[in-house]
Amino acid sequence: MDEYARFAPHYDRLLNPFLDGVRRSVAEQCARLGAGRVLDICCGTARQAAFFQGTQVRYAGVDVSRAMLDAARKTGTTALARADGTTLPFADRSFDVALVAFALHEKPLDVAEAVVREALRVARYGLFVDYTLAERNLELPFQWLMQVPERMVGGDHWRCYRAFMAAGALQGMVHRTGLKVQERVSLFRGGAAIFVCGQP
């Protein structure tokens, strides 16, 4: 069963106003790294591809959801494949950058860690975008706000989110997988971040 089938037709309309700024920042980081080949793991509707138009980047996206990939193809994005982020059908170092954006917190911790390791198998750099723990009191309200949509979705999604945050959020994920953080870009006033990571 495709858990995103009901949501896919409405995904961009609901979330683009909040996430397009993040996607722009991701594209800027890829440009800074001189990336020519970018793999978007758990790409959803592949909206990120629009932010590479007119650049040197060759974008490819993978997702397990047929519904999300169907929605992506309707936008004209064609370099797409249905694949599990823990077992990608690509050779080592096939890409310059592997991106995982707001997908790790949706998964059981062991699955999320496997996705992170697989991203760094197929690419020289990993760009991981997700929720972070507040490191200053000023950031606490924004961390609280970030949980509102997760709570609304409920079910396994909410349980995975809570486990992700309890285990240190994105900071904890990077620590457990031994990645080297080369740059951190704060998002949503500290509620989330982009971590640019090299090989462990």
Short mmCIF file of C-alpha atoms in Angstrom, two decimals:
data_model
loop_
_atom_site.label_atom_id
_atom_site.label_comp_id
_atom_site.label_asym_id
_atom_site.label_seq_id
_atom_site.Cartn_x
_atom_site.Cartn_y
_atom_site.Cartn_z
CA MET A 1 0.00 0.00 0.00
CA ASP A 2 1.29 3.46 -0.94
CA GLU A 3 0.85 5.59 2.18
CA TYR A 4 1.40 8.77 0.14
CA ALA A 5 -1.22 8.03 -2.54
CA ARG A 6 -3.87 10.29 -1.01
CA PHE A 7 -1.44 13.07 -0.20
CA ALA A 8 0.62 13.21 -3.41
CA PRO A 9 -1.84 15.29 -5.51
CA HIS A 10 -1.89 18.02 -2.85
CA TYR A 11 1.72 17.89 -1.63
CA ASP A 12 3.21 20.76 -3.64
CA ARG A 13 0.24 23.06 -3.20
CA LEU A 14 0.32 22.66 0.58
CA LEU A 15 4.07 22.61 1.24
CA ASN A 16 5.80 24.62 -1.48
CA PRO A 17 5.19 27.95 0.29
CA PHE A 18 7.11 26.61 3.29
CA LEU A 19 9.77 24.50 1.57
CA ASP A 20 10.78 26.39 -1.57
CA GLY A 21 13.17 28.57 0.43
CA VAL A 22 14.84 25.41 1.73
CA ARG A 23 15.12 24.04 -1.79
CA ARG A 24 16.76 27.27 -2.92
CA SER A 25 19.31 26.94 -0.11
CA VAL A 26 19.99 23.33 -1.13
CA ALA A 27 20.66 24.44 -4.70
CA GLU A 28 23.06 27.11 -3.41
CA GLN A 29 24.98 24.52 -1.39
CA CYS A 30 25.22 22.23 -4.42
CA ALA A 31 26.60 25.13 -6.47
CA ARG A 32 29.15 25.87 -3.74
CA LEU A 33 30.30 22.25 -3.88
CA GLY A 34 30.57 22.38 -7.67
CA ALA A 35 28.12 19.50 -7.98
CA GLY A 36 27.33 18.24 -11.46
CA ARG A 37 25.33 15.14 -10.51
CA VAL A 38 22.78 15.29 -7.68
CA LEU A 39 20.67 12.40 -6.41
CA ASP A 40 17.53 13.33 -4.46
CA ILE A 41 16.73 10.38 -2.18
CA CYS A 42 13.08 10.19 -1.05
CA CYS A 43 12.45 12.90 -3.64
CA GLY A 44 8.66 12.97 -3.37
CA THR A 45 7.28 15.14 -6.18
CA ALA A 46 10.85 16.12 -7.19
CA ARG A 47 10.11 19.80 -6.70
CA GLN A 48 13.83 20.28 -5.94
CA ALA A 49 14.58 19.75 -9.65
CA ALA A 50 13.03 23.13 -10.49
CA PHE A 51 15.76 24.88 -8.50
CA PHE A 52 18.49 23.38 -10.67
CA GLN A 53 17.06 24.65 -13.94
CA GLY A 54 19.57 26.73 -15.85
CA THR A 55 22.52 25.26 -13.91
CA GLN A 56 25.10 22.58 -14.64
CA VAL A 57 23.38 20.11 -12.31
CA ARG A 58 22.03 16.83 -13.67
CA TYR A 59 19.24 15.92 -11.27
CA ALA A 60 17.96 12.41 -10.52
CA GLY A 61 15.33 11.47 -7.98
CA VAL A 62 14.32 8.22 -6.28
CA ASP A 63 11.34 7.42 -4.10
CA VAL A 64 9.41 4.32 -3.02
CA SER A 65 6.03 5.99 -3.62
CA ARG A 66 4.57 5.46 -7.09
CA ALA A 67 2.05 8.23 -6.43
CA MET A 68 4.76 10.76 -5.62
CA LEU A 69 6.77 9.76 -8.69
CA ASP A 70 3.67 10.04 -10.88
CA ALA A 71 3.12 13.56 -9.55
CA ALA A 72 6.79 14.36 -10.25
CA ARG A 73 6.54 13.19 -13.86
CA LYS A 74 3.58 15.49 -14.44
CA THR A 75 5.90 18.44 -13.80
CA GLY A 76 8.22 17.32 -16.59
CA THR A 77 10.93 15.74 -14.43
CA THR A 78 12.00 12.52 -16.12
CA ALA A 79 15.19 11.31 -14.39
CA LEU A 80 13.25 9.38 -11.77
CA ALA A 81 13.26 5.83 -10.44
CA ARG A 82 11.35 3.85 -7.86
CA ALA A 83 13.90 2.69 -5.31
CA ASP A 84 14.38 2.11 -1.60
CA GLY A 85 16.76 4.62 -0.04
CA THR A 86 18.48 1.86 1.94
CA THR A 87 19.44 -0.16 -1.17
CA LEU A 88 20.04 2.23 -4.05
CA PRO A 89 20.64 0.80 -7.55
CA PHE A 90 23.76 2.89 -8.15
CA ALA A 91 27.47 2.20 -8.02
CA ASP A 92 29.72 3.78 -5.40
CA ARG A 93 30.39 7.50 -5.97
CA SER A 94 27.97 7.75 -8.88
CA PHE A 95 26.97 11.26 -7.77
CA ASP A 96 28.62 14.37 -6.45
CA VAL A 97 25.85 15.04 -3.92
CA ALA A 98 23.13 12.88 -2.38
CA LEU A 99 20.27 14.85 -0.85
CA VAL A 100 17.85 13.61 1.81
CA ALA A 101 15.37 16.35 2.70
CA PHE A 102 12.83 16.02 5.53
CA ALA A 103 12.64 12.25 5.16
CA LEU A 104 14.84 10.87 7.94
CA HIS A 105 12.45 11.81 10.75
CA GLU A 106 9.65 9.82 9.06
CA LYS A 107 11.48 6.51 9.39
CA PRO A 108 12.48 4.15 12.21
CA LEU A 109 15.94 5.10 13.42
CA ASP A 110 17.70 2.05 12.01
CA VAL A 111 16.16 2.68 8.58
CA ALA A 112 17.08 6.38 8.68
CA GLU A 113 20.68 5.53 9.58
CA ALA A 114 20.82 3.05 6.69
CA VAL A 115 19.61 5.77 4.30
CA VAL A 116 22.34 8.13 5.54
CA ARG A 117 25.04 5.51 5.01
CA GLU A 118 23.71 4.62 1.58
CA ALA A 119 23.69 8.30 0.58
CA LEU A 120 27.40 8.55 1.38
CA ARG A 121 28.08 5.34 -0.50
CA VAL A 122 26.71 6.66 -3.79
CA ALA A 123 27.97 10.26 -3.48
CA ARG A 124 30.99 12.29 -2.43
CA TYR A 125 28.88 14.57 -0.23
CA GLY A 126 25.62 14.21 1.63
CA LEU A 127 23.18 17.07 2.14
CA PHE A 128 20.84 16.17 4.97
CA VAL A 129 17.91 18.45 5.73
CA ASP A 130 15.76 17.79 8.77
CA TYR A 131 14.68 18.87 12.22
CA THR A 132 17.33 19.80 14.78
CA LEU A 133 17.41 20.16 18.55
CA ALA A 134 17.40 23.72 19.82
CA GLU A 135 20.84 24.79 20.98
CA ARG A 136 19.76 28.18 22.34
CA ASN A 137 16.70 29.16 24.35
CA LEU A 138 15.73 31.51 21.53
CA GLU A 139 15.29 28.50 19.23
CA LEU A 140 12.97 26.52 21.53
CA PRO A 141 9.70 28.08 20.27
CA PHE A 142 10.61 27.21 16.68
CA GLN A 143 11.46 23.63 17.63
CA TRP A 144 8.01 23.40 19.21
CA LEU A 145 6.33 24.84 16.11
CA MET A 146 8.06 22.30 13.88
CA GLN A 147 6.30 19.45 15.69
CA VAL A 148 2.79 20.74 14.97
CA PRO A 149 2.42 19.27 11.45
CA GLU A 150 4.04 16.02 12.59
CA ARG A 151 1.53 15.66 15.41
CA MET A 152 -1.32 16.38 12.99
CA VAL A 153 -0.26 13.53 10.70
CA GLY A 154 -0.15 11.19 13.70
CA GLY A 155 0.24 7.41 13.60
CA ASP A 156 3.60 5.87 12.74
CA HIS A 157 4.78 9.20 11.34
CA TRP A 158 4.36 10.88 14.73
CA ARG A 159 5.97 7.96 16.56
CA CYS A 160 9.00 8.04 14.25
CA TYR A 161 9.30 11.81 14.64
CA ARG A 162 9.28 11.54 18.44
CA ALA A 163 11.93 8.81 18.37
CA PHE A 164 14.04 10.88 15.96
CA MET A 165 13.92 13.92 18.24
CA ALA A 166 14.53 11.87 21.40
CA ALA A 167 17.64 10.40 19.75
CA GLY A 168 19.13 13.84 19.13
CA ALA A 169 17.35 14.80 15.89
CA LEU A 170 19.63 15.51 12.91
CA GLN A 171 22.62 16.18 15.19
CA GLY A 172 22.21 12.74 16.74
CA MET A 173 21.84 11.04 13.38
CA VAL A 174 25.06 12.57 12.09
CA HIS A 175 26.90 11.64 15.31
CA ARG A 176 25.75 8.00 15.24
CA THR A 177 26.72 7.53 11.61
CA GLY A 178 30.12 9.16 12.10
CA LEU A 179 29.76 11.74 9.34
CA LYS A 180 31.98 14.81 9.10
CA VAL A 181 29.89 17.98 9.06
CA GLN A 182 31.56 20.50 6.77
CA GLU A 183 28.88 23.16 6.95
CA ARG A 184 25.61 23.77 8.72
CA VAL A 185 22.87 26.09 7.45
CA SER A 186 20.18 26.95 9.98
CA LEU A 187 16.54 26.91 8.81
CA PHE A 188 13.28 28.08 10.39
CA ARG A 189 15.07 30.01 13.14
CA GLY A 190 16.86 26.94 14.40
CA GLY A 191 14.01 24.46 14.06
CA ALA A 192 15.79 22.63 11.24
CA ALA A 193 19.05 22.72 9.31
CA ILE A 194 20.99 21.62 6.27
CA PHE A 195 24.07 19.59 7.18
CA VAL A 196 26.69 19.32 4.44
CA CYS A 197 28.62 16.14 5.21
CA GLY A 198 31.68 14.42 3.84
CA GLN A 199 32.81 10.84 4.17
CA PRO A 200 33.07 9.34 7.69
#
